[in-house]
mmCIF file of C-alpha atoms in Angstrom:
data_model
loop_
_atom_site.group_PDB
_atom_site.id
_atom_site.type_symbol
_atom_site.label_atom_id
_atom_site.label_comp_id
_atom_site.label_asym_id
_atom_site.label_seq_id
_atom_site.Cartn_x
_atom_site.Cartn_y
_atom_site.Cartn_z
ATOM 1 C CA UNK A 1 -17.892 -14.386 19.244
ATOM 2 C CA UNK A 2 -15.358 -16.950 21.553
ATOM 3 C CA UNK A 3 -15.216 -17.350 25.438
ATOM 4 C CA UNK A 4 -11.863 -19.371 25.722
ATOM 5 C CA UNK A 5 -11.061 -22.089 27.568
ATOM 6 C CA UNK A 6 -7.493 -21.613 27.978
ATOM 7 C CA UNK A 7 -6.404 -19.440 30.903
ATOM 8 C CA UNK A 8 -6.821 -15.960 30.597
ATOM 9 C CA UNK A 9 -2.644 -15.300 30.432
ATOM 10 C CA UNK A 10 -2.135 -16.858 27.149
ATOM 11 C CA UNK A 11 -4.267 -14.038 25.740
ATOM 12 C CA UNK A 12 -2.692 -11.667 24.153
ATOM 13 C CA UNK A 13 -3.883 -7.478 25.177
ATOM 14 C CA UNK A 14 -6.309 -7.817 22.047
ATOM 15 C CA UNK A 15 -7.881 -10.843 22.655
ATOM 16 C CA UNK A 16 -8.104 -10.298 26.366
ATOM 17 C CA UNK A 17 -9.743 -7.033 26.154
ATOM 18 C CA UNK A 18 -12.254 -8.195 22.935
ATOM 19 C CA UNK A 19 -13.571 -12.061 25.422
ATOM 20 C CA UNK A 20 -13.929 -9.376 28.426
ATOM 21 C CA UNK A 21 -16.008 -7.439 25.708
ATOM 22 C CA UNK A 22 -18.087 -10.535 24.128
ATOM 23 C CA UNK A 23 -18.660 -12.205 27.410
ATOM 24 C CA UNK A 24 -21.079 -8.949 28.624
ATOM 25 C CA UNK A 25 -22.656 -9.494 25.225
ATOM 26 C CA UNK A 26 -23.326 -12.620 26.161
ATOM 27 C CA UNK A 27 -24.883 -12.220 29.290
ATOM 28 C CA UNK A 28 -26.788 -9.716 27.892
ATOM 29 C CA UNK A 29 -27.919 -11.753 25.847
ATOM 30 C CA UNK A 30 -29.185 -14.525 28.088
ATOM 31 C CA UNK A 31 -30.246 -12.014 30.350
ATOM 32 C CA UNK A 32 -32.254 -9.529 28.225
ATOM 33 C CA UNK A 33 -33.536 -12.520 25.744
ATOM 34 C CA UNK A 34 -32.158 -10.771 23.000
ATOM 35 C CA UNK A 35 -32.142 -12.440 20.056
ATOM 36 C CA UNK A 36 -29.009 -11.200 18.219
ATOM 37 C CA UNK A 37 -26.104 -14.091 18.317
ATOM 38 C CA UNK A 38 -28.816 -16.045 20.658
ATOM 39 C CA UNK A 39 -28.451 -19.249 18.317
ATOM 40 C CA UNK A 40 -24.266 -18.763 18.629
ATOM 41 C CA UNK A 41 -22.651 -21.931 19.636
ATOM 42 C CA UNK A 42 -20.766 -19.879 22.072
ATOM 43 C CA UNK A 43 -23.636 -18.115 23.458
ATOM 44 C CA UNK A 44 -25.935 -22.035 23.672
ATOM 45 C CA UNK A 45 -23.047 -23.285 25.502
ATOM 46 C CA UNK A 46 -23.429 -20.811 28.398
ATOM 47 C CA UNK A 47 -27.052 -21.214 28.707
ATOM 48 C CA UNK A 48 -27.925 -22.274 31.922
ATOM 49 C CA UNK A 49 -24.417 -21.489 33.372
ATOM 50 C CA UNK A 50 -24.652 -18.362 34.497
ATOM 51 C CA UNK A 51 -22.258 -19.215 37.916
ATOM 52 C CA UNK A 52 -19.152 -20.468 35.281
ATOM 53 C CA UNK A 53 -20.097 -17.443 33.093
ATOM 54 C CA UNK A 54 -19.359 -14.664 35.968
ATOM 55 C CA UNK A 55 -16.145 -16.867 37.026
ATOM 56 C CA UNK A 56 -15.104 -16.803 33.434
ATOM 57 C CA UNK A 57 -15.442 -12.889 33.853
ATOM 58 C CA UNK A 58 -13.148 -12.815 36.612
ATOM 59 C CA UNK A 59 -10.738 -14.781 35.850
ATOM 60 C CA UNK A 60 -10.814 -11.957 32.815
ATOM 61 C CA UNK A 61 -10.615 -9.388 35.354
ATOM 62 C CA UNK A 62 -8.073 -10.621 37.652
ATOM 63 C CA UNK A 63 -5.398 -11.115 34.576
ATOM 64 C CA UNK A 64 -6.483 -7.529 33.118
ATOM 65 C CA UNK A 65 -5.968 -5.820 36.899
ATOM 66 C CA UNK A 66 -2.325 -7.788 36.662
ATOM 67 C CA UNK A 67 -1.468 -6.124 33.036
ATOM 68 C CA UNK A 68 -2.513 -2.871 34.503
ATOM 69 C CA UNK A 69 -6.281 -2.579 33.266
ATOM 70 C CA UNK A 70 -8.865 -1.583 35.686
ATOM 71 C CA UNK A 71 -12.529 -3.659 35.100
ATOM 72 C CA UNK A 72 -15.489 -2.169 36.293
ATOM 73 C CA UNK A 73 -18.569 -3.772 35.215
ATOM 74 C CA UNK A 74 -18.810 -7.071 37.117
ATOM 75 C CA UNK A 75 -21.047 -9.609 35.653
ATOM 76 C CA UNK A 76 -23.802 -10.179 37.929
ATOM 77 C CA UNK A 77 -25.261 -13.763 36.216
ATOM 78 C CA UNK A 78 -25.472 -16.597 39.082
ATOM 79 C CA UNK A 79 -27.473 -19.345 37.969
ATOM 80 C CA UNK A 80 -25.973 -23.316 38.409
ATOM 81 C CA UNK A 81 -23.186 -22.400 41.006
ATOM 82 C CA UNK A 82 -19.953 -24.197 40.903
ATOM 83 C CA UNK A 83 -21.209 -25.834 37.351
ATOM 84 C CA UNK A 84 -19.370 -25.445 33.886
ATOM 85 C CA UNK A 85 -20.624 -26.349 30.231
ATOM 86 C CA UNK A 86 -19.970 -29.558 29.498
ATOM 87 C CA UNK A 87 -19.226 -28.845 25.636
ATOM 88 C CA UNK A 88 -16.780 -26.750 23.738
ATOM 89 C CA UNK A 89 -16.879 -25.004 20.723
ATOM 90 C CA UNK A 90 -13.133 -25.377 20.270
ATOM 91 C CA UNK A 91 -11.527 -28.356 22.523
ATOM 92 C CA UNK A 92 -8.988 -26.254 25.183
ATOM 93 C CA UNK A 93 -5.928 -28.361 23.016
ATOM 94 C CA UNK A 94 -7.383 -27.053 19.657
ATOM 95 C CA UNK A 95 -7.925 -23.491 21.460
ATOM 96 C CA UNK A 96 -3.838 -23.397 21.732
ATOM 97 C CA UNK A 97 -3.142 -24.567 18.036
ATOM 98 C CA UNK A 98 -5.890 -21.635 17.081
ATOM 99 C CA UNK A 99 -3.952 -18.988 19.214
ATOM 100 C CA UNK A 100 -0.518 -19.902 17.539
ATOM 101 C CA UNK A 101 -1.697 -19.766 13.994
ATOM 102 C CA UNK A 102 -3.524 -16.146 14.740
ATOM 103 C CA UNK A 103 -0.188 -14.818 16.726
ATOM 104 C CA UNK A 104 1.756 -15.736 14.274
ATOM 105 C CA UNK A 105 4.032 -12.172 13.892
ATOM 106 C CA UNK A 106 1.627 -10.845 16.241
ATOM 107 C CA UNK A 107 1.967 -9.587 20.772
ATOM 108 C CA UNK A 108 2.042 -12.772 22.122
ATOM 109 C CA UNK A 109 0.058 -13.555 26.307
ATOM 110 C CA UNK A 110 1.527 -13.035 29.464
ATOM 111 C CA UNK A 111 2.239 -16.717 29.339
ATOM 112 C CA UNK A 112 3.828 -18.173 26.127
ATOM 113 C CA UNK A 113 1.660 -20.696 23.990
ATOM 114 C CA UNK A 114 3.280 -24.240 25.190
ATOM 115 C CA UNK A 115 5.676 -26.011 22.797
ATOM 116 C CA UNK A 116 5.992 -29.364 25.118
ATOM 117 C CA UNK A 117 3.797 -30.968 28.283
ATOM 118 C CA UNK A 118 6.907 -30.044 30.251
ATOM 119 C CA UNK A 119 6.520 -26.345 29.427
ATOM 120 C CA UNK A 120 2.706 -26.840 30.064
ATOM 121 C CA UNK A 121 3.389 -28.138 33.293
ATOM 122 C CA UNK A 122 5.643 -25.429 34.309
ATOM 123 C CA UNK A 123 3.231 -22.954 33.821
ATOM 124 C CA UNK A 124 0.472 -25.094 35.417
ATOM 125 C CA UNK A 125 1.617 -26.550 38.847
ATOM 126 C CA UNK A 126 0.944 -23.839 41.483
ATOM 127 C CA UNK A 127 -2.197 -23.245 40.013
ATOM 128 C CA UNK A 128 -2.877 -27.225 40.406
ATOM 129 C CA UNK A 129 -0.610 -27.349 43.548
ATOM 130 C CA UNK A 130 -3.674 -24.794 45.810
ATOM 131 C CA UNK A 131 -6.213 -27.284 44.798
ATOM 132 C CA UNK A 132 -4.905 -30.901 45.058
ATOM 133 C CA UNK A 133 -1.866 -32.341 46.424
ATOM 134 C CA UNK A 134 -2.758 -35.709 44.874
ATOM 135 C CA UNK A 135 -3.250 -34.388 41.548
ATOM 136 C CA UNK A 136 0.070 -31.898 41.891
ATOM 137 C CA UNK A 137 1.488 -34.936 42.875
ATOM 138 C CA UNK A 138 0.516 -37.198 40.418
ATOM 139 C CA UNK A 139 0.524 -34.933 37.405
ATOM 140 C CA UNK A 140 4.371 -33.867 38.283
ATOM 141 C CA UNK A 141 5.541 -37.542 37.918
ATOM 142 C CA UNK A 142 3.540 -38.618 34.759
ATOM 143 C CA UNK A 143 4.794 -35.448 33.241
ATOM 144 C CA UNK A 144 8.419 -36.140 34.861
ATOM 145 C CA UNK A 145 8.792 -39.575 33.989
ATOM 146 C CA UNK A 146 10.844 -40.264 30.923
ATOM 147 C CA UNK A 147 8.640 -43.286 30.073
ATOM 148 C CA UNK A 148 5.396 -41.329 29.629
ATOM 149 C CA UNK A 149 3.825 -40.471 25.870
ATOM 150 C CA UNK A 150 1.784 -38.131 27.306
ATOM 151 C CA UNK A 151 1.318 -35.090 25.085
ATOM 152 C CA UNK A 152 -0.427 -31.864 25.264
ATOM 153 C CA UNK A 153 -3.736 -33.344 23.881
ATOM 154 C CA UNK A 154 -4.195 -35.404 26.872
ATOM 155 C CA UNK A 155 -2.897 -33.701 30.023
ATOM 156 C CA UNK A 156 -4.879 -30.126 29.011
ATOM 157 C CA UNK A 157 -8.172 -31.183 29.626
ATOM 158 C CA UNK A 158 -7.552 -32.765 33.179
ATOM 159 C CA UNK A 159 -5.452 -29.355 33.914
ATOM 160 C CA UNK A 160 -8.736 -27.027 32.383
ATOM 161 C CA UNK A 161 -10.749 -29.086 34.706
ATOM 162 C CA UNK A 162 -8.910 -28.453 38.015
ATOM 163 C CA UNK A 163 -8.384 -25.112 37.392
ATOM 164 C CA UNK A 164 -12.438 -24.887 37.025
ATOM 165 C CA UNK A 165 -12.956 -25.921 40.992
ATOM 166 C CA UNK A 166 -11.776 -23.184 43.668
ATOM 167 C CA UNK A 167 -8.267 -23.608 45.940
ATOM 168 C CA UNK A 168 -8.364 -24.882 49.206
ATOM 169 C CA UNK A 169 -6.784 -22.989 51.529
ATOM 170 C CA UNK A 170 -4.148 -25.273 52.973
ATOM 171 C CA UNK A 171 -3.337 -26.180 49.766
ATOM 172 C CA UNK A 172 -3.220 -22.757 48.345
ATOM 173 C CA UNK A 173 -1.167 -21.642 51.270
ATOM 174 C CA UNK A 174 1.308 -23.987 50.368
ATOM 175 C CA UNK A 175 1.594 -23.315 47.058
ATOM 176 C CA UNK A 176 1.898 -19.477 47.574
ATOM 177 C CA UNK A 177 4.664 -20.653 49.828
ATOM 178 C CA UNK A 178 6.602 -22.197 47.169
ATOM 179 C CA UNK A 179 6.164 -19.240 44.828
ATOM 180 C CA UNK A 180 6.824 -16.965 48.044
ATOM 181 C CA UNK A 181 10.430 -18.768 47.464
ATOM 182 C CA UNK A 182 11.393 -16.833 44.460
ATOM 183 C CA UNK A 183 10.635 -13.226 45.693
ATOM 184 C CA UNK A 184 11.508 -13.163 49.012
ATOM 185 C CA UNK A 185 15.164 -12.008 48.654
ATOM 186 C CA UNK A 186 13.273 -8.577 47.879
ATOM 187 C CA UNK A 187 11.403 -8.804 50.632
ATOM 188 C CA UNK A 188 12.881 -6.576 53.762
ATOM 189 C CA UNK A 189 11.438 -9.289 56.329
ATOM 190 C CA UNK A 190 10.759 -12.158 54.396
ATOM 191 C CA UNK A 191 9.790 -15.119 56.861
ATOM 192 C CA UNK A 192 7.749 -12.589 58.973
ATOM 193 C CA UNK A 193 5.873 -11.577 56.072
ATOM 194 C CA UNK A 194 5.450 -15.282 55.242
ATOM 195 C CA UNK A 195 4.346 -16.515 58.775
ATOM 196 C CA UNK A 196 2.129 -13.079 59.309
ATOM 197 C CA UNK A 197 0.094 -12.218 56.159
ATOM 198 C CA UNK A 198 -2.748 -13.710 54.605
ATOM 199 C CA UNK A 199 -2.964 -15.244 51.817
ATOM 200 C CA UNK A 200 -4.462 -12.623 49.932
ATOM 201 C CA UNK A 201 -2.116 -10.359 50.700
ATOM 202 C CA UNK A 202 0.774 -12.744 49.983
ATOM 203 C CA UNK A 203 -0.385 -13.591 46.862
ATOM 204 C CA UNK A 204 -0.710 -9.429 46.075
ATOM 205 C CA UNK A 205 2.780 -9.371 47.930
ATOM 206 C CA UNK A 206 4.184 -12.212 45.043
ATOM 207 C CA UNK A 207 2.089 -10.519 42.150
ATOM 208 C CA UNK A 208 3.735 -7.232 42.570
ATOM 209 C CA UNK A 209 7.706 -8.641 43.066
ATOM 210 C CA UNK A 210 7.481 -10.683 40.336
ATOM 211 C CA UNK A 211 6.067 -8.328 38.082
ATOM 212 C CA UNK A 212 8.570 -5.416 39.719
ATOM 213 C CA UNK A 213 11.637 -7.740 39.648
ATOM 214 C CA UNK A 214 10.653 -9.459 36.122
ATOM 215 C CA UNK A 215 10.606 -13.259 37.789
ATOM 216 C CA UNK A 216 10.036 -14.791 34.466
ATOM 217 C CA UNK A 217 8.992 -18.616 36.278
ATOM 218 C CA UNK A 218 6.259 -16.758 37.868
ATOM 219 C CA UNK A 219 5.347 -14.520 35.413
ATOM 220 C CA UNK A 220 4.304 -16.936 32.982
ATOM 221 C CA UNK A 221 2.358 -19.326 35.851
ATOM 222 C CA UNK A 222 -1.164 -19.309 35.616
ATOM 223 C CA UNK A 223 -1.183 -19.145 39.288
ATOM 224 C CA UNK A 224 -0.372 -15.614 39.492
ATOM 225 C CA UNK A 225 -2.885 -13.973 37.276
ATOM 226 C CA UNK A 226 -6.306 -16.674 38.078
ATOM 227 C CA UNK A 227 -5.449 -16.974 41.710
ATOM 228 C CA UNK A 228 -7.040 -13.985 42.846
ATOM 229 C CA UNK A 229 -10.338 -14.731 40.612
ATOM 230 C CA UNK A 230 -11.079 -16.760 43.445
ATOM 231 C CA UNK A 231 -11.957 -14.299 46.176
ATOM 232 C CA UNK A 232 -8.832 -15.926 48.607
#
């Protein structure tokens, strides 16, 4: 039984489909008071974070509706709003190492397991981008800068944690802006369509040309599969 940590596009069909499976055992579980896997370290952990449980879920959803799946059994668990365990069974960092080793010959995510912090980042920054300039900001340049021993181990955690708190709307517009810039030479009126929609529909407008057009960048960004997870 495993809830990851990572984001939901490094998950391959299988292990997508089986943590959308486990995670309504799991609030069964805490819901019901059943005592089958109630003593699981993964099932402990969510105790008490019911809120971060049903975000988990669609997060889950939103990257199965992108690969074409269809989820219809929401998980209605609310308690703690906005709050996330504080413990992990596997640290995000060792969650990666654990995915390569059981992928090994095997369908790979959406978004390829990261070989470098540069690769990482790549896949990371519109996702951190709709949250916090600062951080987009910051992050970029340490990752950037030829002078920095940053590895994987130590960025991760700071990126799992941003991508735990919702967008904010100027910020998110801006970053769907910046992705907007590598579909919209297949869009017929592509600054109206900018200027006009909102971001909701952008984003759906982005999802489906990238996808459509196979824009590798964006398909392997963790912006275009968790963004909608956040009700925009």
């Amino acid at each position: 039984m495993r809830i990851w940590d990572v984001n939901p596009g490094y998950l391959n069909r299988q292990s997508l489909l089986g943590e959308h499976r486990e995670l309504h055992a799991i609030v069964s579980i805490i819901q019901h008071n059943k005592k089958g896997y109630s003593r699981h370290p993964e099932t402990l952990r969510w105790h008490g974070f019911g809120w971060a449980l049903s975000q988990r879920h669609r997060l889950l959803a939103a990257e199965m509706n992108l690969r074409g799946f269809t989820d219809r059994s929401p998980a209605m668990i609310k308690t703690q709003p906005q709050k996330w365990p504080h413990v992990f069974v596997d640290s995000p960092t060792s969650q990666f190492s654990i995915l390569k080793k059981k992928y090994v010959n095997k369908e790979q995510g959406r978004i390829p397991l990261p070989n470098s912090v540069q690769q990482l980042w790549a896949q990371h920054q519109y996702s951190v981008m709709a949250r916090d300039e600062a951080e987009y900001k910051y992050i970029g340049g340490w990752v950037t800068s030829r002078k920095s021993g940053k590895g994987i181990h130590e960025i991760y955690p700071e990126l799992v944690s941003l991508l735990r708190c919702p967008p904010v709307e100027a910020n998110l517009r801006n970053a769907l802006e910046q992705m907007w810039n590598f579909v919209c030479a297949y869009a017929p009126h592509p600054a109206t369509a900018m200027k006009k929609e909102s971001s909701r529909h952008l984003l759906k407008q982005i999802q489906r040309t990238a996808v459509l057009h196979d824009i590798v960048y964006l398909k392997e960004s963790t912006a275009l599969g968790e963004l909608p997870a956040w009700q925009i």
